[in-house]
């Protein structure tokens, strides 16, 4: 697909936003207090770091000097690329966290913006970056979990696949930002994951829910936007829904369609006269031209 010229205003805004986010990264990249070993938080527990005056300040009390953070279940990293970002000098924070993963140069122009592990940091980031509707013709935001690179080659992605929806650009400018926000919220809130049956019946420390989603992506292209949800496993598409993995993958797709994007389950997706579908394909299949091994909902 060809690369559209970036309007100067968008290009400047893009660069400014990226530098601001990178500046924020130098603060936010510090190791998470919940991982420093001496004090573990339970899931959903709120860390209260009292200041010397002993007062707890939430973000609602003081938008800048709050001392309570609401931890996310996982740490997430936002990455970005655009034709413009490829021209910016590389910085240490843009280096892949797992340089040992061979990705044929794919990661070289993808820049790490910031990692975060709390609700407050997420909103701080969200409020300071340009939304997808303002991105240039060819650009992507990648929001990925726990040091996973947004590349097929990452070990956590290589056996996986993606759900995706593509919507026409001009007709979707008014909705794409919300679609992306709700997708990110569903990801960081872990709402795509499903409970693992019988996990409560065993004493062994088994996970209580699946951990299938590795990341979410929004892509701006000259004619359309695309939102994708990457998973670490991909079922054989010929299997019935009674297969456990197939069932979990289909559940993610339905949750995306109905709860995140707000469509009816059996609704045909037509945006401005353009018919689209929500489809799942494995990364291995998506490399093949004209791949037919897709799940469609
Ligand atoms: P794309 O951007 O995901 O698809 O991949 P799109 O939007 O249909 O195409 P575009 O040309 O408009 O961007 C485009 C190309 O990037 C692929 O055909 C691959 O060559 C390369 N590519 C994409 N991804 C996600 C990867 C990846 O994870 N690893 C590697 N090595 N290459 C990738």
PDB file of C-alpha atoms in Angstrom, residues 80-190:
ATOM      1  CA  UNK A  80       4.090   4.060  17.737  1.00  0.00           C
ATOM      2  CA  UNK A  81       5.240   4.312  14.165  1.00  0.00           C
ATOM      3  CA  UNK A  82       4.567   6.573  11.214  1.00  0.00           C
ATOM      4  CA  UNK A  83       6.557   7.703   8.194  1.00  0.00           C
ATOM      5  CA  UNK A  84       7.492  10.732  10.332  1.00  0.00           C
ATOM      6  CA  UNK A  85       8.702   8.714  13.338  1.00  0.00           C
ATOM      7  CA  UNK A  86      11.075   6.841  11.038  1.00  0.00           C
ATOM      8  CA  UNK A  87      12.924  10.122  10.475  1.00  0.00           C
ATOM      9  CA  UNK A  88      13.381  10.885  14.189  1.00  0.00           C
ATOM     10  CA  UNK A  89      16.710   9.962  15.771  1.00  0.00           C
ATOM     11  CA  UNK A  90      16.583   6.707  17.693  1.00  0.00           C
ATOM     12  CA  UNK A  91      16.614   7.042  21.470  1.00  0.00           C
ATOM     13  CA  UNK A  92      17.350   4.409  24.112  1.00  0.00           C
ATOM     14  CA  UNK A  93      13.652   4.248  24.969  1.00  0.00           C
ATOM     15  CA  UNK A  94      12.863   3.245  21.390  1.00  0.00           C
ATOM     16  CA  UNK A  95      15.143   0.217  21.501  1.00  0.00           C
ATOM     17  CA  UNK A  96      13.283  -3.072  21.525  1.00  0.00           C
ATOM     18  CA  UNK A  97      13.068  -4.529  25.022  1.00  0.00           C
ATOM     19  CA  UNK A  98      13.920  -7.944  23.604  1.00  0.00           C
ATOM     20  CA  UNK A  99      16.569  -7.239  20.970  1.00  0.00           C
ATOM     21  CA  UNK A 100      17.354 -10.950  20.755  1.00  0.00           C
ATOM     22  CA  UNK A 101      14.068 -11.467  18.880  1.00  0.00           C
ATOM     23  CA  UNK A 102      14.863 -11.489  15.157  1.00  0.00           C
ATOM     24  CA  UNK A 103      12.219  -9.481  13.367  1.00  0.00           C
ATOM     25  CA  UNK A 104      13.859  -8.778  10.009  1.00  0.00           C
ATOM     26  CA  UNK A 105      14.107  -5.051  10.753  1.00  0.00           C
ATOM     27  CA  UNK A 106      10.370  -4.757  11.482  1.00  0.00           C
ATOM     28  CA  UNK A 107      10.906  -3.302  14.989  1.00  0.00           C
ATOM     29  CA  UNK A 108      13.554  -0.783  13.986  1.00  0.00           C
ATOM     30  CA  UNK A 109      11.153   2.038  13.197  1.00  0.00           C
ATOM     31  CA  UNK A 110       8.644   1.231  15.904  1.00  0.00           C
ATOM     32  CA  UNK A 111       9.228   3.539  18.821  1.00  0.00           C
ATOM     33  CA  UNK A 112       8.418   2.769  22.400  1.00  0.00           C
ATOM     34  CA  UNK A 113       6.419   5.674  23.812  1.00  0.00           C
ATOM     35  CA  UNK A 114       5.871   4.692  27.449  1.00  0.00           C
ATOM     36  CA  UNK A 115       5.126   1.784  29.784  1.00  0.00           C
ATOM     37  CA  UNK A 116       2.467   2.117  32.469  1.00  0.00           C
ATOM     38  CA  UNK A 117       0.887  -0.042  35.125  1.00  0.00           C
ATOM     39  CA  UNK A 118      -1.814   2.112  36.667  1.00  0.00           C
ATOM     40  CA  UNK A 119      -5.123   3.612  35.632  1.00  0.00           C
ATOM     41  CA  UNK A 120      -3.838   7.115  36.323  1.00  0.00           C
ATOM     42  CA  UNK A 121      -0.790   6.679  34.097  1.00  0.00           C
ATOM     43  CA  UNK A 122      -3.003   5.308  31.326  1.00  0.00           C
ATOM     44  CA  UNK A 123      -5.205   8.418  31.377  1.00  0.00           C
ATOM     45  CA  UNK A 124      -2.171  10.688  31.640  1.00  0.00           C
ATOM     46  CA  UNK A 125      -0.822   9.088  28.489  1.00  0.00           C
ATOM     47  CA  UNK A 126      -4.165   8.991  26.678  1.00  0.00           C
ATOM     48  CA  UNK A 127      -4.750  12.687  27.326  1.00  0.00           C
ATOM     49  CA  UNK A 128      -1.374  13.617  25.888  1.00  0.00           C
ATOM     50  CA  UNK A 129      -1.174  11.753  22.630  1.00  0.00           C
ATOM     51  CA  UNK A 130      -2.904  12.529  19.395  1.00  0.00           C
ATOM     52  CA  UNK A 131      -5.920  10.316  18.734  1.00  0.00           C
ATOM     53  CA  UNK A 132      -6.054   7.905  15.777  1.00  0.00           C
ATOM     54  CA  UNK A 133      -8.410  10.225  13.856  1.00  0.00           C
ATOM     55  CA  UNK A 134      -5.583  12.795  13.690  1.00  0.00           C
ATOM     56  CA  UNK A 135      -2.827  10.400  12.676  1.00  0.00           C
ATOM     57  CA  UNK A 136      -1.244  10.700   9.243  1.00  0.00           C
ATOM     58  CA  UNK A 137      -2.129   8.399   6.338  1.00  0.00           C
ATOM     59  CA  UNK A 138       0.035   5.528   7.488  1.00  0.00           C
ATOM     60  CA  UNK A 139       0.686   5.172  11.202  1.00  0.00           C
ATOM     61  CA  UNK A 140       0.063   2.712  14.019  1.00  0.00           C
ATOM     62  CA  UNK A 141      -0.316   2.685  17.780  1.00  0.00           C
ATOM     63  CA  UNK A 142       0.571  -0.650  19.357  1.00  0.00           C
ATOM     64  CA  UNK A 143      -0.380  -1.308  22.996  1.00  0.00           C
ATOM     65  CA  UNK A 144       1.309  -4.489  24.202  1.00  0.00           C
ATOM     66  CA  UNK A 145       1.610  -6.384  27.444  1.00  0.00           C
ATOM     67  CA  UNK A 146       4.595  -7.101  29.692  1.00  0.00           C
ATOM     68  CA  UNK A 147       7.575  -6.668  27.399  1.00  0.00           C
ATOM     69  CA  UNK A 148       5.935  -8.309  24.378  1.00  0.00           C
ATOM     70  CA  UNK A 149       7.070  -6.762  21.105  1.00  0.00           C
ATOM     71  CA  UNK A 150       4.414  -5.869  18.508  1.00  0.00           C
ATOM     72  CA  UNK A 151       5.929  -8.349  16.070  1.00  0.00           C
ATOM     73  CA  UNK A 152       4.883 -11.767  14.818  1.00  0.00           C
ATOM     74  CA  UNK A 153       8.380 -12.931  15.712  1.00  0.00           C
ATOM     75  CA  UNK A 154       8.016 -12.315  19.444  1.00  0.00           C
ATOM     76  CA  UNK A 155       7.802 -15.759  21.122  1.00  0.00           C
ATOM     77  CA  UNK A 156       4.507 -14.714  22.731  1.00  0.00           C
ATOM     78  CA  UNK A 157       3.017 -13.883  19.317  1.00  0.00           C
ATOM     79  CA  UNK A 158       4.576 -16.366  16.948  1.00  0.00           C
ATOM     80  CA  UNK A 159       1.886 -19.040  17.403  1.00  0.00           C
ATOM     81  CA  UNK A 160      -0.874 -16.474  17.659  1.00  0.00           C
ATOM     82  CA  UNK A 161      -3.246 -14.524  15.486  1.00  0.00           C
ATOM     83  CA  UNK A 162      -5.446 -11.477  15.413  1.00  0.00           C
ATOM     84  CA  UNK A 163      -9.040 -10.345  15.381  1.00  0.00           C
ATOM     85  CA  UNK A 164      -9.446  -7.258  13.247  1.00  0.00           C
ATOM     86  CA  UNK A 165     -11.979  -4.841  11.906  1.00  0.00           C
ATOM     87  CA  UNK A 166     -11.382  -2.370   9.108  1.00  0.00           C
ATOM     88  CA  UNK A 167     -13.577   0.715   8.704  1.00  0.00           C
ATOM     89  CA  UNK A 168     -13.538   3.309   5.913  1.00  0.00           C
ATOM     90  CA  UNK A 169     -11.538   6.347   6.896  1.00  0.00           C
ATOM     91  CA  UNK A 170     -13.661   9.297   5.880  1.00  0.00           C
ATOM     92  CA  UNK A 171     -16.895   7.813   7.261  1.00  0.00           C
ATOM     93  CA  UNK A 172     -15.291   6.718  10.538  1.00  0.00           C
ATOM     94  CA  UNK A 173     -13.331   9.777  11.663  1.00  0.00           C
ATOM     95  CA  UNK A 174     -16.058  10.547  14.193  1.00  0.00           C
ATOM     96  CA  UNK A 175     -16.019   7.101  15.820  1.00  0.00           C
ATOM     97  CA  UNK A 176     -12.526   5.659  15.491  1.00  0.00           C
ATOM     98  CA  UNK A 177     -11.175   7.409  18.595  1.00  0.00           C
ATOM     99  CA  UNK A 178     -13.887   5.885  20.778  1.00  0.00           C
ATOM    100  CA  UNK A 179     -13.469   2.481  19.121  1.00  0.00           C
ATOM    101  CA  UNK A 180      -9.754   2.600  19.959  1.00  0.00           C
ATOM    102  CA  UNK A 181     -10.284   3.936  23.496  1.00  0.00           C
ATOM    103  CA  UNK A 182     -12.806   1.210  24.315  1.00  0.00           C
ATOM    104  CA  UNK A 183     -10.510  -1.434  22.820  1.00  0.00           C
ATOM    105  CA  UNK A 184      -7.608  -0.238  24.973  1.00  0.00           C
ATOM    106  CA  UNK A 185      -9.807  -0.126  28.087  1.00  0.00           C
ATOM    107  CA  UNK A 186     -11.018  -3.666  27.424  1.00  0.00           C
ATOM    108  CA  UNK A 187      -7.417  -4.824  27.014  1.00  0.00           C
ATOM    109  CA  UNK A 188      -5.920  -3.160  30.088  1.00  0.00           C
ATOM    110  CA  UNK A 189      -9.005  -4.126  32.089  1.00  0.00           C
ATOM    111  CA  UNK A 190      -8.372  -7.738  30.949  1.00  0.00           C
TER     112      UNK A 190
END
